[in-house]
Amino acid sequence: MRVALMVTCLNDAMFPDAGKAVVTLLRRLGVDVEFPAAQTCCGQPMVNTGYLDEAVPVVRSFVRAFEGYDAVVTPSGSCAGSARHQHSIVARRSGDPGLATAVAEISPRVHELSEFLVDVLGVEDVGASFPHAVTYHPTCHSLRMLGVGDRPERLLRAVRGLRLLDLPRAEECCGFGGTFALKNADTSVAMGADKARHVRESGAEVLVAGDSSCLMHIGGLLTRQRAGVRVMHLAEVLASTEGATRAGAAR
Amino acid sequence: MSRTFVGMPPFPTAARAALADTQLRANLAHATTTIRAKRAAVVAELDDWEALRLRAAAIKDDVLLHLDEHLVRLEESLTARGAVVHWARTAEEASEVVAQVARAHGVDEVVKVKSMATQEVELNEHLAAQGISAWETDLAELIVQLGDDLPSHILVPAIHRNRAEIRAIFEREMARVGRPAPADLTDDPVRLAEAARLHLREKFLRAKVGVSGANFAVADSGTLVVVESEGNGRMCLTLPEVLVSVVGIEKVVPTWTELDVFLTLLPRSSTGERMNPYTSTWSGVTPGDGPQEVHVVLLDNGRTRALADEVGRQALRCIRCSACLNVCPVYERTGGHAYGSVYPGPIGAILNPLLKGVGHDEQTDSLPYASSLCGACFEACPVRIDIPSVLVDLRAQVVDAHRSGVPKPEALAMRAAAAAFGSGGRLAAAEQASGLAGRALDALSSLTRRGRRAGGRRLVGRLPGPGAAWTDARDLPVPPRESFRAWWKRTDGGTR
Ligand code: SF4
């Protein structure tokens, strides 16, 4: 099985550690993941702001980068959702049947990290160790667009030493929403402030989610409030072997 | 006499004002949280909820596909049962029909059942201009009307008001337009409802003309259906001699069999009840019983425009249950007024642009962006309107409508991003530049005393210019020294 990592433009430029964590994690599970250097962005920032023409070259480069792989894995529910549900819209806009065919072929092979681990690899215990109190925020696109269900929580529960605490009103949007965070900054911050409050109420030291974008937003509020709660990508927790003993760090 | 939404600012501006109103936010958070829980409980009781949703969506889609046939059938059935059918292309035409009926009977007042369609066409204002008072008889609508306020919710127009505010409005305003509030009125909801009942009773008994909308119109039997909770609707529909109903053309259902599905979905989605207290149905005129002159105004007012929109036409499936408002995290914080329309919340964010068309006014064009695309509305909608997808499509329509003009900074940024994202090589170059910028920011923030870190990364404090929209309330980590792409290349995928 040829597996490609779609790191996402945000992780590439701002949060490379999330990408590195996916590489570490997948190698530990025996997957020789490749990084097609032609990849750029899934086009979601353009599509969700209404710039469909501008998204066409981006989706073209996506298709060029990931053609021929059996599976594309990405540490982002939102970008997986964009590839699976929005690339066809962009292809239709381009009027290029070749692009539409390529999109139809690749889209279903794009998996968000927790989907790839649970559904494709069939693992829940990924051999991680992370001795901290953690709470998990299910990002909207992973929850409602992809329907990842409780896969991330199942993965987290299998992590050694990890204490998973309930997040009040977990399924409510954090208010990031892409360009919404800038176009409607006041509303976005009002939503994020409530999310940050719920994170503090959970009593966790670390907030985990599957999208760096949402974490950047909630984390930006938490540090501004000096809340003392760290944010980490799900991949980083699942890659962690912190505090693993020789006996406990079983594969 | 009553305010309108004309001249409202675009959503972000209106939302900012609403967000600053802490009383409003508390009222809304309380109300939406309560109704959400009620809805969730009664929806969970039905194990075929998803099948019902699919069925309802399919029925509506089929009706919309053959709308012309169903409407002609409805007109035939209604006429055969003694009703007079009027077709209204615009809001003005619809309002004028009602005004004509009122004038023909020489009345200077009508009583109204709560109705979105009559709100949409601004009937009350149209009648007021001709010296005819339209009395709202739904409790929440009465509160809005007496308070010279605007509705902020489809189902609970006064959701932004709490008990104390309502009591003050009653005490101040009731005497001006009829029976005054009792002298010993309190904040107790029972006492408030009693005051409204006493105030409205004299209007019900006096009025010659009643005005309503309809939740559904059964083509087959020529039956209009009104679903309500308070019984005021029943009064308006049965006591006056003349009844005029303004009905959107998308309200038609073929037969009572299809109606059944919607009468199951609507109350559970809307008030969180298994069944609503009052369901009134009437088919034209029944000799000797109820109104002896019945008019039905079939209203377009942009609906055929929405119908022509391939992605957006699903919005015409809407049964105005307001479940999407109640679960919306944006609505919960901004309230309904920020949407500048009688249709607020997620459905308003798509319906207003669909009915009016985009590219004409900034306020309408701002609505498709009034969402984080979280999808909670789609999940709750009993007729499965994929609101996020319609929002995204409408955003493209807004952008396309402005493509010929001078490009906005946002459009230029998107073009630049499209160029960078069109090739991995070009992106690597752009990232190197951001890495450099990151190093500069890093150096700068280390010089300032307040340089803070999170997870080993330095944080950007407040940025000037467009960056301020982010950094006014949120920190931002400085870009890392090395992108993932550069790391992969340098270390050969972490193996060197
Ligand atoms: S869009 Fe759906 S959820 Fe919203 S009011 Fe209409 S029917 Fe109800």
CSV table of N, CA, C and O and ligand atoms in Angstrom, one decimal, chain B residues 318-324 347 381-383 385 387, ligand 1:
chain,number,residue,atom,x,y,z
B,318,CYS,N,-37.8,24.4,3.7
B,318,CYS,CA,-37.9,24.9,5.1
B,318,CYS,C,-39.4,24.9,5.6
B,318,CYS,O,-40.2,25.5,5.0
B,319,ILE,N,-39.6,24.4,6.8
B,319,ILE,CA,-40.9,24.4,7.4
B,319,ILE,C,-40.9,25.4,8.6
B,319,ILE,O,-41.8,25.4,9.4
B,320,ARG,N,-39.8,26.3,8.7
B,320,ARG,CA,-39.8,27.4,9.7
B,320,ARG,C,-39.9,26.8,11.1
B,320,ARG,O,-40.6,27.4,11.9
B,321,CYS,N,-39.2,25.8,11.4
B,321,CYS,CA,-39.3,25.2,12.7
B,321,CYS,C,-38.4,25.9,13.7
B,321,CYS,O,-38.6,25.9,14.9
B,322,SER,N,-37.3,26.5,13.2
B,322,SER,CA,-36.3,27.3,13.9
B,322,SER,C,-35.3,26.4,14.7
B,322,SER,O,-34.6,26.9,15.5
B,323,ALA,N,-35.3,25.1,14.4
B,323,ALA,CA,-34.3,24.2,15.1
B,323,ALA,C,-32.9,24.7,14.7
B,323,ALA,O,-32.0,24.7,15.6
B,324,CYS,N,-32.7,25.2,13.5
B,324,CYS,CA,-31.4,25.6,13.1
B,324,CYS,C,-30.9,26.8,13.9
B,324,CYS,O,-29.7,27.0,14.1
B,347,ILE,N,-31.0,29.7,8.6
B,347,ILE,CA,-31.9,29.7,7.4
B,347,ILE,C,-32.0,31.1,6.8
B,347,ILE,O,-32.0,31.3,5.6
B,381,CYS,N,-31.8,20.1,11.1
B,381,CYS,CA,-32.9,20.4,10.2
B,381,CYS,C,-33.7,19.2,9.9
B,381,CYS,O,-33.3,18.2,9.4
B,382,PRO,N,-35.1,19.3,10.2
B,382,PRO,CA,-35.9,18.2,9.9
B,382,PRO,C,-36.2,17.9,8.5
B,382,PRO,O,-36.6,16.8,8.1
B,383,VAL,N,-35.9,18.8,7.6
B,383,VAL,CA,-36.0,18.5,6.1
B,383,VAL,C,-34.7,18.5,5.5
B,383,VAL,O,-34.6,18.6,4.2
B,385,ILE,N,-31.9,20.3,5.1
B,385,ILE,CA,-31.4,21.4,4.2
B,385,ILE,C,-29.9,21.4,4.6
B,385,ILE,O,-29.5,21.7,5.7
B,387,ILE,N,-27.4,23.4,4.9
B,387,ILE,CA,-27.2,24.8,4.9
B,387,ILE,C,-25.7,25.2,4.7
B,387,ILE,O,-25.4,26.1,3.9
C,1,SF4,S1,-33.9,25.4,7.7
C,1,SF4,FE1,-34.5,23.5,8.6
C,1,SF4,S2,-34.1,23.7,10.8
C,1,SF4,FE2,-34.1,25.8,10.0
C,1,SF4,S3,-36.1,26.6,10.3
C,1,SF4,FE3,-36.1,25.6,8.2
C,1,SF4,S4,-36.8,23.5,8.5
C,1,SF4,FE4,-36.2,24.3,10.5
